[in-house]
PDB file of C-alpha atoms in Angstrom:
ATOM      1  CA  MET A   1       2.247 -17.943  -0.344  1.00 32.00           C
ATOM      2  CA  SER A   2       0.470 -17.067  -3.310  1.00 37.00           C
ATOM      3  CA  PRO A   3       2.250 -15.136  -6.181  1.00 38.00           C
ATOM      4  CA  GLY A   4      -0.101 -11.861  -4.987  1.00 45.00           C
ATOM      5  CA  PHE A   5       0.376 -10.086  -2.292  1.00 50.00           C
ATOM      6  CA  PRO A   6      -1.948  -7.750  -0.193  1.00 50.00           C
ATOM      7  CA  ASP A   7      -1.656  -3.909  -0.914  1.00 55.00           C
ATOM      8  CA  THR A   8      -2.338  -3.216   2.804  1.00 56.00           C
ATOM      9  CA  ALA A   9      -0.429  -4.797   5.819  1.00 53.00           C
ATOM     10  CA  PRO A  10      -2.149  -6.884   8.233  1.00 50.00           C
ATOM     11  CA  THR A  11      -2.547  -5.602  11.564  1.00 51.00           C
ATOM     12  CA  PRO A  12       0.215  -6.700  14.090  1.00 46.00           C
ATOM     13  CA  SER A  13      -0.279  -8.967  16.899  1.00 48.00           C
ATOM     14  CA  PRO A  14      -0.257  -6.989  20.249  1.00 51.00           C
ATOM     15  CA  SER A  15       2.422  -7.940  22.923  1.00 61.00           C
ATOM     16  CA  ALA A  16       4.341  -5.077  24.668  1.00 91.00           C
ATOM     17  CA  PRO A  17       2.518  -1.796  25.346  1.00 94.00           C
ATOM     18  CA  ARG A  18       3.923  -0.211  22.263  1.00 95.00           C
ATOM     19  CA  ASP A  19       2.969  -3.035  19.917  1.00 95.00           C
ATOM     20  CA  ARG A  20      -0.700  -2.711  21.523  1.00 96.00           C
ATOM     21  CA  LEU A  21      -1.300   0.795  20.918  1.00 97.00           C
ATOM     22  CA  LEU A  22       0.153   0.376  17.103  1.00 97.00           C
ATOM     23  CA  ALA A  23      -1.880  -2.586  16.434  1.00 97.00           C
ATOM     24  CA  THR A  24      -5.165  -0.766  17.984  1.00 97.00           C
ATOM     25  CA  ALA A  25      -4.340   2.314  16.071  1.00 98.00           C
ATOM     26  CA  SER A  26      -4.074   0.502  12.862  1.00 97.00           C
ATOM     27  CA  ALA A  27      -7.193  -1.087  13.068  1.00 97.00           C
ATOM     28  CA  LEU A  28      -9.142   1.972  14.237  1.00 98.00           C
ATOM     29  CA  PHE A  29      -7.390   4.536  11.964  1.00 98.00           C
ATOM     30  CA  TYR A  30      -8.162   2.414   8.673  1.00 97.00           C
ATOM     31  CA  ALA A  31     -11.747   1.264   9.823  1.00 96.00           C
ATOM     32  CA  GLU A  32     -13.015   4.639  11.216  1.00 97.00           C
ATOM     33  CA  GLY A  33     -10.397   7.271  10.097  1.00 98.00           C
ATOM     34  CA  ILE A  34      -7.525   8.878  11.572  1.00 98.00           C
ATOM     35  CA  HIS A  35      -9.238  12.190  13.007  1.00 98.00           C
ATOM     36  CA  ALA A  36     -12.126  10.147  14.208  1.00 98.00           C
ATOM     37  CA  VAL A  37     -10.092   8.173  16.924  1.00 98.00           C
ATOM     38  CA  GLY A  38      -9.020  10.063  19.727  1.00 98.00           C
ATOM     39  CA  VAL A  39      -6.278   9.480  22.370  1.00 98.00           C
ATOM     40  CA  GLU A  40      -8.352   8.277  25.061  1.00 97.00           C
ATOM     41  CA  ARG A  41     -10.238   5.955  22.818  1.00 98.00           C
ATOM     42  CA  LEU A  42      -6.711   4.182  21.752  1.00 98.00           C
ATOM     43  CA  ILE A  43      -5.348   4.334  25.473  1.00 97.00           C
ATOM     44  CA  THR A  44      -8.619   2.428  26.600  1.00 97.00           C
ATOM     45  CA  GLN A  45      -8.735  -0.121  23.902  1.00 97.00           C
ATOM     46  CA  ALA A  46      -4.956  -1.001  23.951  1.00 96.00           C
ATOM     47  CA  SER A  47      -5.104  -1.402  27.648  1.00 95.00           C
ATOM     48  CA  VAL A  48      -2.294   1.056  28.542  1.00 96.00           C
ATOM     49  CA  THR A  49      -2.024   4.093  30.772  1.00 96.00           C
ATOM     50  CA  ARG A  50      -1.673   7.819  29.630  1.00 96.00           C
ATOM     51  CA  ALA A  51       1.664   7.856  30.824  1.00 96.00           C
ATOM     52  CA  THR A  52       2.740   4.644  28.854  1.00 96.00           C
ATOM     53  CA  PHE A  53       1.174   6.106  25.652  1.00 97.00           C
ATOM     54  CA  TYR A  54       3.199   9.146  25.936  1.00 96.00           C
ATOM     55  CA  ARG A  55       6.280   7.439  26.993  1.00 96.00           C
ATOM     56  CA  HIS A  56       6.271   5.714  23.707  1.00 96.00           C
ATOM     57  CA  PHE A  57       4.806   8.297  21.505  1.00 97.00           C
ATOM     58  CA  GLY A  58       5.259  12.104  22.114  1.00 95.00           C
ATOM     59  CA  GLY A  59       1.719  12.738  20.798  1.00 96.00           C
ATOM     60  CA  LYS A  60      -1.443  11.555  18.392  1.00 98.00           C
ATOM     61  CA  GLU A  61       0.546  12.947  15.034  1.00 98.00           C
ATOM     62  CA  GLU A  62       3.688  10.474  15.936  1.00 98.00           C
ATOM     63  CA  LEU A  63       1.342   7.470  16.659  1.00 98.00           C
ATOM     64  CA  VAL A  64      -0.197   8.187  13.223  1.00 99.00           C
ATOM     65  CA  THR A  65       3.052   8.352  11.691  1.00 99.00           C
ATOM     66  CA  ALA A  66       4.177   5.014  12.972  1.00 98.00           C
ATOM     67  CA  TYR A  67       0.958   3.833  11.687  1.00 98.00           C
ATOM     68  CA  VAL A  68       1.780   4.895   8.551  1.00 98.00           C
ATOM     69  CA  GLU A  69       5.403   3.709   8.650  1.00 98.00           C
ATOM     70  CA  ALA A  70       4.677   0.335   9.995  1.00 97.00           C
ATOM     71  CA  GLN A  71       2.061  -0.262   6.709  1.00 96.00           C
ATOM     72  CA  ASP A  72       4.814   0.708   4.436  1.00 97.00           C
ATOM     73  CA  ALA A  73       7.319  -1.753   6.334  1.00 97.00           C
ATOM     74  CA  ALA A  74       5.065  -4.528   6.226  1.00 94.00           C
ATOM     75  CA  LEU A  75       4.411  -4.193   2.440  1.00 94.00           C
ATOM     76  CA  ARG A  76       7.962  -3.831   1.532  1.00 96.00           C
ATOM     77  CA  ALA A  77       8.641  -6.927   3.584  1.00 96.00           C
ATOM     78  CA  GLN A  78       5.838  -8.983   1.551  1.00 93.00           C
ATOM     79  CA  TYR A  79       7.180  -7.355  -1.507  1.00 94.00           C
ATOM     80  CA  GLU A  80      10.846  -8.918  -0.823  1.00 95.00           C
ATOM     81  CA  GLU A  81       9.262 -12.252   0.012  1.00 95.00           C
ATOM     82  CA  ALA A  82       7.435 -12.449  -3.177  1.00 94.00           C
ATOM     83  CA  ALA A  83      10.836 -11.488  -5.110  1.00 96.00           C
ATOM     84  CA  GLN A  84      12.365 -14.168  -3.682  1.00 95.00           C
ATOM     85  CA  LEU A  85       9.738 -16.664  -5.181  1.00 96.00           C
ATOM     86  CA  ILE A  86       9.424 -15.253  -8.577  1.00 96.00           C
ATOM     87  CA  ASP A  87      12.529 -14.502 -10.604  1.00 92.00           C
ATOM     88  CA  GLU A  88      10.908 -12.878 -13.783  1.00 95.00           C
ATOM     89  CA  PRO A  89      10.147  -9.094 -13.765  1.00 96.00           C
ATOM     90  CA  ALA A  90       6.812  -9.220 -15.665  1.00 94.00           C
ATOM     91  CA  GLY A  91       5.725 -12.143 -13.357  1.00 95.00           C
ATOM     92  CA  LEU A  92       6.350  -9.974 -10.415  1.00 96.00           C
ATOM     93  CA  LEU A  93       4.765  -7.170 -11.683  1.00 95.00           C
ATOM     94  CA  ARG A  94       1.712  -9.121 -12.321  1.00 93.00           C
ATOM     95  CA  ALA A  95       1.835 -10.542  -8.809  1.00 93.00           C
ATOM     96  CA  LEU A  96       2.230  -7.229  -7.510  1.00 93.00           C
ATOM     97  CA  VAL A  97      -1.184  -6.221  -9.211  1.00 91.00           C
ATOM     98  CA  GLY A  98      -2.719  -9.265  -8.530  1.00 90.00           C
ATOM     99  CA  GLY A  99      -2.092  -8.259  -4.972  1.00 90.00           C
ATOM    100  CA  ILE A 100      -3.651  -5.019  -5.189  1.00 91.00           C
ATOM    101  CA  SER A 101      -6.958  -6.804  -6.613  1.00 90.00           C
ATOM    102  CA  GLU A 102      -6.883  -9.253  -3.865  1.00 90.00           C
ATOM    103  CA  THR A 103      -6.741  -6.422  -1.393  1.00 89.00           C
ATOM    104  CA  VAL A 104      -9.803  -4.718  -3.047  1.00 89.00           C
ATOM    105  CA  CYS A 105     -12.011  -7.823  -2.937  1.00 88.00           C
ATOM    106  CA  GLY A 106     -10.679  -8.526   0.671  1.00 86.00           C
ATOM    107  CA  PRO A 107     -13.198  -8.148   3.554  1.00 86.00           C
ATOM    108  CA  GLY A 108     -13.225  -4.848   5.371  1.00 88.00           C
ATOM    109  CA  PHE A 109     -11.503  -2.997   2.444  1.00 92.00           C
ATOM    110  CA  ARG A 110     -12.208   0.885   3.095  1.00 93.00           C
ATOM    111  CA  GLY A 111      -9.539   2.088   0.514  1.00 93.00           C
ATOM    112  CA  CYS A 112      -6.051   2.638   0.674  1.00 95.00           C
ATOM    113  CA  PRO A 113      -4.387   3.365   3.883  1.00 96.00           C
ATOM    114  CA  PHE A 114      -1.727   5.761   2.255  1.00 97.00           C
ATOM    115  CA  ILE A 115      -4.298   7.810   0.581  1.00 97.00           C
ATOM    116  CA  ASN A 116      -6.420   7.837   3.498  1.00 97.00           C
ATOM    117  CA  ALA A 117      -3.908   9.345   5.707  1.00 98.00           C
ATOM    118  CA  ALA A 118      -2.981  11.842   3.155  1.00 98.00           C
ATOM    119  CA  ALA A 119      -6.465  12.916   2.951  1.00 97.00           C
ATOM    120  CA  GLU A 120      -6.366  13.595   6.741  1.00 98.00           C
ATOM    121  CA  TYR A 121      -2.955  15.135   6.491  1.00 98.00           C
ATOM    122  CA  PRO A 122      -2.838  17.240   3.364  1.00 98.00           C
ATOM    123  CA  ASP A 123      -0.070  19.419   4.478  1.00 98.00           C
ATOM    124  CA  PRO A 124       2.962  18.098   2.707  1.00 97.00           C
ATOM    125  CA  ALA A 125       5.296  19.517   5.495  1.00 98.00           C
ATOM    126  CA  THR A 126       3.752  16.916   8.045  1.00 98.00           C
ATOM    127  CA  PRO A 127       5.799  13.669   9.168  1.00 98.00           C
ATOM    128  CA  VAL A 128       2.614  12.147   8.390  1.00 99.00           C
ATOM    129  CA  HIS A 129       2.523  13.290   4.614  1.00 99.00           C
ATOM    130  CA  ARG A 130       5.980  12.839   4.422  1.00 99.00           C
ATOM    131  CA  ALA A 131       5.566   8.959   5.234  1.00 99.00           C
ATOM    132  CA  VAL A 132       3.104   8.788   2.716  1.00 98.00           C
ATOM    133  CA  LEU A 133       5.074  10.274  -0.146  1.00 98.00           C
ATOM    134  CA  ALA A 134       8.164   7.892   1.036  1.00 98.00           C
ATOM    135  CA  HIS A 135       5.758   5.058   0.376  1.00 98.00           C
ATOM    136  CA  ARG A 136       4.584   6.157  -3.114  1.00 98.00           C
ATOM    137  CA  THR A 137       8.075   6.905  -3.965  1.00 98.00           C
ATOM    138  CA  TRP A 138       9.194   3.389  -3.243  1.00 98.00           C
ATOM    139  CA  PHE A 139       6.208   1.761  -4.644  1.00 97.00           C
ATOM    140  CA  ARG A 140       7.295   4.093  -8.016  1.00 98.00           C
ATOM    141  CA  THR A 141      10.572   2.940  -7.863  1.00 98.00           C
ATOM    142  CA  VAL A 142       9.658  -0.755  -7.511  1.00 97.00           C
ATOM    143  CA  LEU A 143       7.478  -0.214 -10.914  1.00 97.00           C
ATOM    144  CA  LEU A 144      10.401   1.682 -12.551  1.00 97.00           C
ATOM    145  CA  GLU A 145      12.829  -1.233 -11.686  1.00 97.00           C
ATOM    146  CA  LEU A 146      10.540  -4.238 -12.603  1.00 97.00           C
ATOM    147  CA  LEU A 147       9.687  -2.438 -16.295  1.00 96.00           C
ATOM    148  CA  ALA A 148      13.083  -1.694 -17.129  1.00 96.00           C
ATOM    149  CA  ALA A 149      14.061  -5.203 -16.087  1.00 96.00           C
ATOM    150  CA  ALA A 150      11.084  -6.511 -18.161  1.00 94.00           C
ATOM    151  CA  GLY A 151      12.557  -4.441 -21.144  1.00 94.00           C
ATOM    152  CA  HIS A 152       9.968  -2.098 -21.186  1.00 94.00           C
ATOM    153  CA  SER A 153      10.857   0.718 -23.772  1.00 93.00           C
ATOM    154  CA  ASP A 154       9.119   3.571 -21.457  1.00 95.00           C
ATOM    155  CA  PRO A 155       9.325   2.621 -17.909  1.00 96.00           C
ATOM    156  CA  PRO A 156       8.651   6.286 -16.477  1.00 96.00           C
ATOM    157  CA  TRP A 157       5.273   6.287 -18.637  1.00 95.00           C
ATOM    158  CA  ALA A 158       4.271   2.857 -17.714  1.00 95.00           C
ATOM    159  CA  ALA A 159       5.292   3.365 -14.124  1.00 96.00           C
ATOM    160  CA  ARG A 160       2.878   6.969 -13.872  1.00 95.00           C
ATOM    161  CA  ARG A 161       0.235   4.779 -15.704  1.00 94.00           C
ATOM    162  CA  LEU A 162       0.294   1.890 -13.281  1.00 95.00           C
ATOM    163  CA  VAL A 163       0.411   4.149 -10.042  1.00 95.00           C
ATOM    164  CA  MET A 164      -2.684   5.864 -11.630  1.00 93.00           C
ATOM    165  CA  ILE A 165      -4.529   3.053 -12.070  1.00 92.00           C
ATOM    166  CA  ARG A 166      -3.813   1.722  -8.841  1.00 93.00           C
ATOM    167  CA  ASP A 167      -4.918   4.632  -7.019  1.00 94.00           C
ATOM    168  CA  GLY A 168      -8.143   4.556  -8.901  1.00 92.00           C
ATOM    169  CA  ALA A 169      -8.619   0.805  -8.129  1.00 91.00           C
ATOM    170  CA  MET A 170      -8.455   1.589  -4.538  1.00 92.00           C
ATOM    171  CA  VAL A 171     -11.200   4.150  -4.887  1.00 90.00           C
ATOM    172  CA  GLY A 172     -13.273   1.879  -7.114  1.00 89.00           C
ATOM    173  CA  GLY A 173     -13.242  -0.678  -4.790  1.00 88.00           C
ATOM    174  CA  TYR A 174     -14.107   1.063  -1.918  1.00 87.00           C
ATOM    175  CA  LEU A 175     -17.216   2.324  -3.965  1.00 87.00           C
ATOM    176  CA  GLY A 176     -18.232  -1.219  -4.635  1.00 81.00           C
ATOM    177  CA  GLU A 177     -16.839  -1.932  -7.788  1.00 80.00           C
ATOM    178  CA  ARG A 178     -14.609  -4.781  -7.135  1.00 84.00           C
ATOM    179  CA  ASP A 179     -15.187  -6.672 -10.444  1.00 86.00           C
ATOM    180  CA  GLU A 180     -14.619  -3.922 -12.769  1.00 87.00           C
ATOM    181  CA  VAL A 181     -11.499  -3.319 -10.590  1.00 86.00           C
ATOM    182  CA  VAL A 182     -10.153  -6.647 -10.887  1.00 88.00           C
ATOM    183  CA  THR A 183     -10.923  -6.600 -14.547  1.00 89.00           C
ATOM    184  CA  SER A 184      -9.387  -3.534 -15.307  1.00 89.00           C
ATOM    185  CA  LEU A 185      -6.194  -3.835 -13.308  1.00 90.00           C
ATOM    186  CA  ALA A 186      -5.685  -7.399 -15.336  1.00 89.00           C
ATOM    187  CA  THR A 187      -6.210  -5.437 -18.828  1.00 91.00           C
ATOM    188  CA  VAL A 188      -4.107  -2.376 -17.715  1.00 91.00           C
ATOM    189  CA  VAL A 189      -1.166  -4.342 -16.887  1.00 91.00           C
ATOM    190  CA  ASP A 190      -1.381  -6.345 -20.091  1.00 91.00           C
ATOM    191  CA  GLU A 191      -1.506  -3.331 -22.037  1.00 92.00           C
ATOM    192  CA  VAL A 192       1.130  -1.635 -20.372  1.00 92.00           C
ATOM    193  CA  LEU A 193       3.832  -4.604 -20.795  1.00 89.00           C
ATOM    194  CA  GLY A 194       2.688  -5.118 -24.308  1.00 88.00           C
ATOM    195  CA  SER A 195       2.961  -1.656 -25.324  1.00 80.00           C
ATOM    196  CA  GLY A 196       6.605  -1.631 -24.022  1.00 62.00           C
ATOM    197  CA  ARG A 197       7.940  -4.486 -26.165  1.00 55.00           C
ATOM    198  CA  THR A 198      10.676  -3.769 -28.497  1.00 48.00           C
ATOM    199  CA  ASP A 199      10.177  -4.825 -32.313  1.00 36.00           C
ATOM    200  CA  MET A 200      12.560  -7.791 -31.468  1.00 30.00           C
ATOM    201  CA  GLU A 201      10.235  -8.716 -28.515  1.00 45.00           C
ATOM    202  CA  ALA A 202       7.117  -8.446 -30.374  1.00 42.00           C
ATOM    203  CA  GLY A 203       8.233 -10.163 -33.062  1.00 41.00           C
ATOM    204  CA  PRO A 204       7.152 -10.109 -36.809  1.00 36.00           C
ATOM    205  CA  GLY A 205       3.912  -8.074 -37.420  1.00 35.00           C
TER     206      GLY A 205
END
């Protein structure tokens, strides 16, 4: 595994009916948009019956929530795997940001699946939107912990800045500004880590 890790989860390999439905939904929702894909198409492409669909999911929104939660779970697992390989907090933070760059430059990139889902389910009370917010809370917590462990003087400020640049990178990458995104991400993480050094860590001058 490379030091970086992707910011969107790979589509799971289909096997059981529920897995096939989730794999099909993951691919179609991300590529075409959630509201653009109907239940009938999901059933047909997943090769399941309508009864099977409703046995596993109470409706489309429940499937969408499962899709968002599956993306979140996969990314958490990838982060934990990276954390086993990289002990140094600043290095792990750079790997996380490097993974975002890798994702933005990857084939078929269509923006952040979480931001996309929130845009289609803007009501904070919906399970889909809550699942998106849960992921973002986790991501922000990871940044806070890494920045604190790296000795940053103001982890909350730095985490907010990194979340904003990450969101901007997702939009910029989708619009085709991939080289600029990669350069900007690397520059910002260097600036954030450098700006948070204590006088002792920064050395004389």
